[in-house]
Amino acid sequence: MDWEKMADELMQIMEALPRSRPHQAAIAFSRGEAFLLNHLYLGGRPARPGELSRATGTSSARIAAAIKSMESKGWIERTPDEGDHRKIWVCLTEAGRAHAERSRREVCRELEEMLAGLGREDAGAYLRIMKKISAMPLSSAPRQAPEERDGKER
């Protein structure tokens, strides 16, 4: 199997993805304030800014700016830690919960249309493959061609 050719074809496909509506909706939902709201919504509990920073892989300065922005929109509130008033908890408000639920429904509708367009069999295969990809460990180890790792083609 020509892995380089397949990788090149995949890169071409991935370059076209940002132009698709479902992909745009999913990307927007997985970044910035939408991601933070969703993290708080799915977590079902308040979080510290440091946890939000780790979850997003962004700096504490960006998290502080996002918290300030979301607080001004009424989506979250800061609550001092009872044991240490220097620390805060970021809590989702009812308005934030409603916004997160509305955003999730909008993205789900876009993805439902995409999956329906694939058909049942291809949609199932797509989900199976995406689960497999998302479960792959991130590694800083030097990369090897599949044949070099196990001595055979996959």
Short mmCIF file of N, CA and C in Angstrom, two decimals:
data_model
loop_
_atom_site.label_atom_id
_atom_site.label_comp_id
_atom_site.label_asym_id
_atom_site.label_seq_id
_atom_site.Cartn_x
_atom_site.Cartn_y
_atom_site.Cartn_z
N MET A 1 0.85 -1.18 0.00
CA MET A 1 0.00 0.00 0.00
C MET A 1 0.90 1.24 0.00
N ASP A 2 0.56 2.23 -0.79
CA ASP A 2 1.35 3.45 -0.90
C ASP A 2 0.85 4.47 0.14
N TRP A 3 1.45 4.43 1.34
CA TRP A 3 1.02 5.29 2.44
C TRP A 3 1.22 6.77 2.12
N GLU A 4 2.30 7.09 1.42
CA GLU A 4 2.56 8.50 1.08
C GLU A 4 1.47 9.04 0.16
N LYS A 5 1.08 8.25 -0.84
CA LYS A 5 0.04 8.67 -1.76
C LYS A 5 -1.30 8.84 -1.03
N MET A 6 -1.59 7.90 -0.13
CA MET A 6 -2.82 7.99 0.64
C MET A 6 -2.81 9.21 1.57
N ALA A 7 -1.67 9.47 2.18
CA ALA A 7 -1.55 10.64 3.06
C ALA A 7 -1.74 11.93 2.27
N ASP A 8 -1.19 11.97 1.05
CA ASP A 8 -1.36 13.14 0.20
C ASP A 8 -2.83 13.34 -0.16
N GLU A 9 -3.52 12.25 -0.50
CA GLU A 9 -4.94 12.34 -0.83
C GLU A 9 -5.75 12.81 0.38
N LEU A 10 -5.40 12.30 1.57
CA LEU A 10 -6.08 12.71 2.79
C LEU A 10 -5.86 14.21 3.05
N MET A 11 -4.64 14.69 2.84
CA MET A 11 -4.37 16.12 3.01
C MET A 11 -5.24 16.95 2.08
N GLN A 12 -5.41 16.52 0.86
CA GLN A 12 -6.25 17.25 -0.09
C GLN A 12 -7.70 17.28 0.38
N ILE A 13 -8.17 16.17 0.89
CA ILE A 13 -9.54 16.11 1.40
C ILE A 13 -9.68 17.03 2.61
N MET A 14 -8.70 16.99 3.50
CA MET A 14 -8.76 17.81 4.71
C MET A 14 -8.70 19.31 4.38
N GLU A 15 -8.00 19.66 3.31
CA GLU A 15 -7.94 21.06 2.91
C GLU A 15 -9.31 21.55 2.45
N ALA A 16 -10.13 20.68 1.91
CA ALA A 16 -11.47 21.05 1.44
C ALA A 16 -12.50 21.07 2.57
N LEU A 17 -12.23 20.36 3.66
CA LEU A 17 -13.19 20.26 4.75
C LEU A 17 -13.64 21.61 5.33
N PRO A 18 -12.72 22.56 5.55
CA PRO A 18 -13.17 23.81 6.16
C PRO A 18 -14.26 24.54 5.38
N ARG A 19 -14.46 24.19 4.14
CA ARG A 19 -15.49 24.84 3.33
C ARG A 19 -16.86 24.19 3.51
N SER A 20 -16.92 23.05 4.19
CA SER A 20 -18.22 22.37 4.38
C SER A 20 -18.91 22.92 5.63
N ARG A 21 -20.22 23.11 5.52
CA ARG A 21 -20.99 23.66 6.65
C ARG A 21 -20.89 22.81 7.91
N PRO A 22 -21.06 21.48 7.84
CA PRO A 22 -20.96 20.69 9.07
C PRO A 22 -19.59 20.83 9.73
N HIS A 23 -18.55 20.85 8.91
CA HIS A 23 -17.20 20.98 9.47
C HIS A 23 -17.03 22.34 10.13
N GLN A 24 -17.49 23.40 9.49
CA GLN A 24 -17.39 24.73 10.07
C GLN A 24 -18.12 24.81 11.41
N ALA A 25 -19.31 24.21 11.47
CA ALA A 25 -20.08 24.22 12.72
C ALA A 25 -19.34 23.46 13.82
N ALA A 26 -18.80 22.30 13.49
CA ALA A 26 -18.09 21.49 14.48
C ALA A 26 -16.82 22.18 14.95
N ILE A 27 -16.09 22.81 14.04
CA ILE A 27 -14.86 23.51 14.42
C ILE A 27 -15.18 24.68 15.34
N ALA A 28 -16.18 25.48 14.97
CA ALA A 28 -16.56 26.62 15.79
C ALA A 28 -16.96 26.16 17.19
N PHE A 29 -17.62 25.01 17.27
CA PHE A 29 -18.08 24.48 18.55
C PHE A 29 -16.92 23.93 19.38
N SER A 30 -15.83 23.58 18.75
CA SER A 30 -14.71 22.96 19.47
C SER A 30 -13.62 23.95 19.84
N ARG A 31 -13.89 25.24 19.70
CA ARG A 31 -12.89 26.25 20.02
C ARG A 31 -13.48 27.36 20.88
N GLY A 32 -12.59 28.07 21.53
CA GLY A 32 -12.96 29.30 22.22
C GLY A 32 -14.06 29.17 23.24
N GLU A 33 -14.92 30.18 23.27
CA GLU A 33 -15.97 30.24 24.27
C GLU A 33 -16.94 29.07 24.14
N ALA A 34 -17.25 28.66 22.92
CA ALA A 34 -18.18 27.54 22.74
C ALA A 34 -17.61 26.27 23.38
N PHE A 35 -16.31 26.05 23.20
CA PHE A 35 -15.68 24.87 23.80
C PHE A 35 -15.74 24.95 25.32
N LEU A 36 -15.44 26.13 25.87
CA LEU A 36 -15.45 26.29 27.32
C LEU A 36 -16.86 26.07 27.89
N LEU A 37 -17.86 26.64 27.22
CA LEU A 37 -19.24 26.44 27.67
C LEU A 37 -19.61 24.96 27.62
N ASN A 38 -19.25 24.30 26.53
CA ASN A 38 -19.55 22.88 26.39
C ASN A 38 -18.82 22.06 27.45
N HIS A 39 -17.58 22.42 27.74
CA HIS A 39 -16.82 21.72 28.78
C HIS A 39 -17.54 21.83 30.13
N LEU A 40 -17.97 23.03 30.46
CA LEU A 40 -18.68 23.23 31.72
C LEU A 40 -20.03 22.51 31.70
N TYR A 41 -20.71 22.57 30.57
CA TYR A 41 -22.02 21.93 30.43
C TYR A 41 -21.91 20.41 30.60
N LEU A 42 -20.99 19.79 29.87
CA LEU A 42 -20.83 18.34 29.94
C LEU A 42 -20.28 17.90 31.29
N GLY A 43 -19.41 18.73 31.88
CA GLY A 43 -18.85 18.39 33.18
C GLY A 43 -19.88 18.42 34.28
N GLY A 44 -20.90 19.26 34.11
CA GLY A 44 -21.96 19.33 35.10
C GLY A 44 -21.54 19.89 36.44
N ARG A 45 -20.41 20.58 36.45
CA ARG A 45 -19.92 21.14 37.72
C ARG A 45 -19.04 22.35 37.41
N PRO A 46 -18.82 23.21 38.40
CA PRO A 46 -17.89 24.33 38.19
C PRO A 46 -16.47 23.82 37.94
N ALA A 47 -15.66 24.68 37.35
CA ALA A 47 -14.27 24.32 37.07
C ALA A 47 -13.38 25.50 37.43
N ARG A 48 -12.15 25.20 37.72
CA ARG A 48 -11.16 26.27 37.96
C ARG A 48 -10.59 26.71 36.60
N PRO A 49 -10.13 27.95 36.52
CA PRO A 49 -9.54 28.42 35.27
C PRO A 49 -8.38 27.54 34.78
N GLY A 50 -7.59 27.01 35.69
CA GLY A 50 -6.48 26.13 35.30
C GLY A 50 -6.96 24.88 34.60
N GLU A 51 -8.07 24.32 35.07
CA GLU A 51 -8.64 23.15 34.41
C GLU A 51 -9.09 23.50 33.00
N LEU A 52 -9.71 24.66 32.84
CA LEU A 52 -10.16 25.11 31.52
C LEU A 52 -8.97 25.33 30.60
N SER A 53 -7.89 25.85 31.15
CA SER A 53 -6.68 26.07 30.37
C SER A 53 -6.10 24.75 29.87
N ARG A 54 -6.06 23.76 30.74
CA ARG A 54 -5.54 22.44 30.34
C ARG A 54 -6.46 21.78 29.32
N ALA A 55 -7.77 21.92 29.51
CA ALA A 55 -8.73 21.28 28.61
C ALA A 55 -8.64 21.85 27.19
N THR A 56 -8.35 23.14 27.10
CA THR A 56 -8.29 23.78 25.78
C THR A 56 -6.87 23.85 25.23
N GLY A 57 -5.89 23.66 26.09
CA GLY A 57 -4.50 23.78 25.65
C GLY A 57 -4.12 25.23 25.36
N THR A 58 -4.79 26.15 26.03
CA THR A 58 -4.48 27.57 25.82
C THR A 58 -3.94 28.19 27.11
N SER A 59 -3.39 29.37 26.96
CA SER A 59 -2.76 30.05 28.09
C SER A 59 -3.78 30.53 29.10
N SER A 60 -3.31 30.75 30.31
CA SER A 60 -4.20 31.26 31.36
C SER A 60 -4.68 32.67 31.01
N ALA A 61 -3.87 33.44 30.28
CA ALA A 61 -4.29 34.79 29.87
C ALA A 61 -5.49 34.72 28.92
N ARG A 62 -5.45 33.78 27.98
CA ARG A 62 -6.59 33.62 27.05
C ARG A 62 -7.84 33.14 27.79
N ILE A 63 -7.65 32.25 28.74
CA ILE A 63 -8.78 31.77 29.52
C ILE A 63 -9.38 32.91 30.32
N ALA A 64 -8.52 33.74 30.93
CA ALA A 64 -9.03 34.88 31.70
C ALA A 64 -9.84 35.82 30.82
N ALA A 65 -9.37 36.06 29.59
CA ALA A 65 -10.11 36.92 28.66
C ALA A 65 -11.44 36.29 28.27
N ALA A 66 -11.44 34.99 28.02
CA ALA A 66 -12.68 34.29 27.65
C ALA A 66 -13.67 34.31 28.82
N ILE A 67 -13.17 34.09 30.02
CA ILE A 67 -14.04 34.12 31.20
C ILE A 67 -14.67 35.50 31.35
N LYS A 68 -13.88 36.53 31.18
CA LYS A 68 -14.39 37.91 31.28
C LYS A 68 -15.47 38.16 30.23
N SER A 69 -15.23 37.71 29.00
CA SER A 69 -16.20 37.88 27.92
C SER A 69 -17.49 37.11 28.19
N MET A 70 -17.35 35.85 28.61
CA MET A 70 -18.53 35.02 28.87
C MET A 70 -19.30 35.55 30.08
N GLU A 71 -18.60 36.09 31.05
CA GLU A 71 -19.26 36.67 32.21
C GLU A 71 -20.07 37.91 31.79
N SER A 72 -19.52 38.72 30.89
CA SER A 72 -20.24 39.91 30.43
C SER A 72 -21.49 39.54 29.64
N LYS A 73 -21.50 38.34 29.04
CA LYS A 73 -22.67 37.86 28.29
C LYS A 73 -23.67 37.16 29.21
N GLY A 74 -23.29 36.97 30.46
CA GLY A 74 -24.19 36.31 31.41
C GLY A 74 -24.17 34.80 31.34
N TRP A 75 -23.18 34.22 30.68
CA TRP A 75 -23.12 32.76 30.50
C TRP A 75 -22.46 32.06 31.67
N ILE A 76 -21.56 32.73 32.35
CA ILE A 76 -20.87 32.13 33.49
C ILE A 76 -20.79 33.15 34.61
N GLU A 77 -20.48 32.66 35.80
CA GLU A 77 -20.18 33.56 36.91
C GLU A 77 -18.98 33.00 37.65
N ARG A 78 -18.25 33.88 38.24
CA ARG A 78 -17.09 33.48 39.05
C ARG A 78 -17.54 33.41 40.50
N THR A 79 -17.15 32.33 41.15
CA THR A 79 -17.49 32.14 42.56
C THR A 79 -16.20 31.90 43.33
N PRO A 80 -15.97 32.68 44.40
CA PRO A 80 -14.75 32.44 45.17
C PRO A 80 -14.76 31.07 45.84
N ASP A 81 -13.60 30.47 45.94
CA ASP A 81 -13.46 29.20 46.64
C ASP A 81 -13.67 29.47 48.13
N GLU A 82 -14.51 28.67 48.78
CA GLU A 82 -14.80 28.88 50.20
C GLU A 82 -13.57 28.70 51.08
N GLY A 83 -12.68 27.80 50.69
CA GLY A 83 -11.49 27.53 51.50
C GLY A 83 -10.33 28.48 51.23
N ASP A 84 -10.30 29.08 50.03
CA ASP A 84 -9.21 29.97 49.65
C ASP A 84 -9.78 31.04 48.72
N HIS A 85 -10.07 32.20 49.27
CA HIS A 85 -10.73 33.26 48.51
C HIS A 85 -9.86 33.85 47.40
N ARG A 86 -8.61 33.44 47.31
CA ARG A 86 -7.77 33.88 46.18
C ARG A 86 -8.10 33.08 44.93
N LYS A 87 -8.70 31.90 45.11
CA LYS A 87 -9.04 31.03 43.98
C LYS A 87 -10.51 31.20 43.62
N ILE A 88 -10.81 30.93 42.34
CA ILE A 88 -12.20 31.04 41.91
C ILE A 88 -12.66 29.76 41.22
N TRP A 89 -13.97 29.61 41.20
CA TRP A 89 -14.62 28.58 40.42
C TRP A 89 -15.38 29.27 39.31
N VAL A 90 -15.39 28.68 38.14
CA VAL A 90 -16.17 29.20 37.01
C VAL A 90 -17.42 28.34 36.93
N CYS A 91 -18.58 29.00 37.06
CA CYS A 91 -19.86 28.29 37.12
C CYS A 91 -20.73 28.70 35.93
N LEU A 92 -21.39 27.74 35.35
CA LEU A 92 -22.31 27.99 34.25
C LEU A 92 -23.61 28.57 34.83
N THR A 93 -24.11 29.64 34.23
CA THR A 93 -25.41 30.20 34.63
C THR A 93 -26.51 29.50 33.84
N GLU A 94 -27.76 29.78 34.19
CA GLU A 94 -28.87 29.21 33.43
C GLU A 94 -28.82 29.71 31.99
N ALA A 95 -28.46 30.98 31.79
CA ALA A 95 -28.34 31.52 30.42
C ALA A 95 -27.22 30.80 29.67
N GLY A 96 -26.13 30.51 30.36
CA GLY A 96 -25.03 29.77 29.74
C GLY A 96 -25.41 28.36 29.39
N ARG A 97 -26.16 27.72 30.29
CA ARG A 97 -26.64 26.36 30.03
C ARG A 97 -27.56 26.35 28.82
N ALA A 98 -28.46 27.31 28.76
CA ALA A 98 -29.40 27.39 27.63
C ALA A 98 -28.64 27.65 26.33
N HIS A 99 -27.64 28.51 26.38
CA HIS A 99 -26.85 28.80 25.17
C HIS A 99 -26.08 27.55 24.73
N ALA A 100 -25.49 26.83 25.68
CA ALA A 100 -24.74 25.60 25.36
C ALA A 100 -25.68 24.57 24.74
N GLU A 101 -26.87 24.40 25.30
CA GLU A 101 -27.82 23.44 24.75
C GLU A 101 -28.26 23.83 23.34
N ARG A 102 -28.52 25.11 23.13
CA ARG A 102 -28.93 25.59 21.80
C ARG A 102 -27.81 25.37 20.80
N SER A 103 -26.58 25.69 21.18
CA SER A 103 -25.43 25.51 20.30
C SER A 103 -25.22 24.04 19.95
N ARG A 104 -25.37 23.17 20.94
CA ARG A 104 -25.21 21.74 20.71
C ARG A 104 -26.26 21.24 19.72
N ARG A 105 -27.50 21.69 19.87
CA ARG A 105 -28.57 21.27 18.95
C ARG A 105 -28.27 21.73 17.53
N GLU A 106 -27.78 22.96 17.37
CA GLU A 106 -27.47 23.49 16.04
C GLU A 106 -26.38 22.66 15.37
N VAL A 107 -25.32 22.37 16.11
CA VAL A 107 -24.22 21.57 15.55
C VAL A 107 -24.71 20.16 15.24
N CYS A 108 -25.51 19.58 16.13
CA CYS A 108 -26.05 18.23 15.88
C CYS A 108 -26.88 18.19 14.61
N ARG A 109 -27.67 19.22 14.36
CA ARG A 109 -28.48 19.25 13.13
C ARG A 109 -27.59 19.24 11.90
N GLU A 110 -26.52 20.03 11.92
CA GLU A 110 -25.59 20.06 10.79
C GLU A 110 -24.95 18.68 10.58
N LEU A 111 -24.54 18.06 11.68
CA LEU A 111 -23.89 16.75 11.58
C LEU A 111 -24.88 15.66 11.19
N GLU A 112 -26.12 15.77 11.64
CA GLU A 112 -27.15 14.81 11.23
C GLU A 112 -27.35 14.84 9.72
N GLU A 113 -27.39 16.04 9.15
CA GLU A 113 -27.55 16.17 7.70
C GLU A 113 -26.37 15.53 6.97
N MET A 114 -25.18 15.77 7.49
CA MET A 114 -23.99 15.20 6.87
C MET A 114 -24.04 13.68 6.92
N LEU A 115 -24.35 13.13 8.09
CA LEU A 115 -24.40 11.67 8.25
C LEU A 115 -25.49 11.06 7.39
N ALA A 116 -26.64 11.71 7.33
CA ALA A 116 -27.73 11.20 6.49
C ALA A 116 -27.32 11.20 5.02
N GLY A 117 -26.55 12.21 4.62
CA GLY A 117 -26.06 12.28 3.24
C GLY A 117 -25.10 11.14 2.91
N LEU A 118 -24.41 10.64 3.92
CA LEU A 118 -23.50 9.51 3.72
C LEU A 118 -24.25 8.20 3.57
N GLY A 119 -25.41 8.11 4.18
CA GLY A 119 -26.13 6.85 4.21
C GLY A 119 -25.74 6.06 5.46
N ARG A 120 -26.59 5.12 5.83
CA ARG A 120 -26.41 4.39 7.09
C ARG A 120 -25.06 3.66 7.16
N GLU A 121 -24.71 2.94 6.12
CA GLU A 121 -23.48 2.13 6.15
C GLU A 121 -22.23 3.02 6.22
N ASP A 122 -22.15 4.02 5.35
CA ASP A 122 -20.97 4.90 5.35
C ASP A 122 -20.91 5.75 6.62
N ALA A 123 -22.07 6.18 7.13
CA ALA A 123 -22.08 6.96 8.37
C ALA A 123 -21.55 6.12 9.52
N GLY A 124 -21.96 4.85 9.58
CA GLY A 124 -21.45 3.96 10.62
C GLY A 124 -19.95 3.74 10.51
N ALA A 125 -19.48 3.58 9.26
CA ALA A 125 -18.04 3.39 9.04
C ALA A 125 -17.28 4.67 9.43
N TYR A 126 -17.84 5.82 9.08
CA TYR A 126 -17.21 7.10 9.42
C TYR A 126 -17.07 7.24 10.94
N LEU A 127 -18.14 6.95 11.67
CA LEU A 127 -18.08 7.05 13.13
C LEU A 127 -17.08 6.06 13.71
N ARG A 128 -17.07 4.84 13.19
CA ARG A 128 -16.13 3.83 13.68
C ARG A 128 -14.68 4.29 13.49
N ILE A 129 -14.39 4.83 12.32
CA ILE A 129 -13.03 5.29 12.02
C ILE A 129 -12.67 6.50 12.86
N MET A 130 -13.60 7.44 13.01
CA MET A 130 -13.32 8.64 13.82
C MET A 130 -13.06 8.26 15.28
N LYS A 131 -13.80 7.28 15.80
CA LYS A 131 -13.55 6.81 17.17
C LYS A 131 -12.15 6.23 17.28
N LYS A 132 -11.77 5.47 16.28
CA LYS A 132 -10.44 4.85 16.28
C LYS A 132 -9.35 5.93 16.23
N ILE A 133 -9.54 6.92 15.38
CA ILE A 133 -8.56 8.01 15.26
C ILE A 133 -8.47 8.79 16.57
N SER A 134 -9.63 9.10 17.16
CA SER A 134 -9.61 9.90 18.39
C SER A 134 -9.00 9.13 19.57
N ALA A 135 -8.98 7.82 19.49
CA ALA A 135 -8.40 7.01 20.57
C ALA A 135 -6.90 6.80 20.40
N MET A 136 -6.36 7.20 19.25
CA MET A 136 -4.92 7.01 19.02
C MET A 136 -4.13 7.91 19.97
N PRO A 137 -3.12 7.36 20.60
CA PRO A 137 -2.32 8.18 21.52
C PRO A 137 -1.51 9.22 20.76
N LEU A 138 -1.40 10.38 21.38
CA LEU A 138 -0.50 11.39 20.83
C LEU A 138 0.89 11.03 21.32
N SER A 139 1.82 11.01 20.43
CA SER A 139 3.16 10.57 20.79
C SER A 139 4.20 11.52 20.27
N SER A 140 5.22 11.72 21.05
CA SER A 140 6.35 12.53 20.59
C SER A 140 7.49 11.64 20.11
N ALA A 141 7.23 10.33 20.07
CA ALA A 141 8.25 9.39 19.61
C ALA A 141 8.48 9.58 18.11
N PRO A 142 9.68 9.27 17.65
CA PRO A 142 9.94 9.36 16.21
C PRO A 142 8.96 8.49 15.44
N ARG A 143 8.52 8.98 14.31
CA ARG A 143 7.53 8.26 13.52
C ARG A 143 8.21 7.27 12.59
N GLN A 144 7.55 6.13 12.43
CA GLN A 144 8.03 5.11 11.53
C GLN A 144 6.90 4.76 10.57
N ALA A 145 7.27 4.34 9.39
CA ALA A 145 6.27 3.85 8.45
C ALA A 145 5.65 2.59 9.04
N PRO A 146 4.40 2.31 8.72
CA PRO A 146 3.76 1.11 9.28
C PRO A 146 4.56 -0.16 9.05
N GLU A 147 5.18 -0.29 7.88
CA GLU A 147 5.95 -1.50 7.59
C GLU A 147 7.16 -1.62 8.52
N GLU A 148 7.74 -0.47 8.92
CA GLU A 148 8.91 -0.49 9.80
C GLU A 148 8.51 -0.86 11.23
N ARG A 149 7.27 -0.52 11.63
CA ARG A 149 6.84 -0.81 13.00
C ARG A 149 6.62 -2.29 13.22
N ASP A 150 5.95 -2.94 12.27
CA ASP A 150 5.62 -4.34 12.52
C ASP A 150 6.08 -5.30 11.43
N GLY A 151 6.81 -4.79 10.46
CA GLY A 151 7.38 -5.65 9.44
C GLY A 151 6.40 -6.10 8.37
N LYS A 152 5.20 -5.56 8.36
CA LYS A 152 4.23 -5.96 7.34
C LYS A 152 3.30 -4.80 7.03
N GLU A 153 2.63 -4.89 5.90
CA GLU A 153 1.67 -3.87 5.52
C GLU A 153 0.39 -4.07 6.29
N ARG A 154 -0.34 -2.96 6.46
CA ARG A 154 -1.64 -3.06 7.15
C ARG A 154 -2.74 -2.90 6.17
#
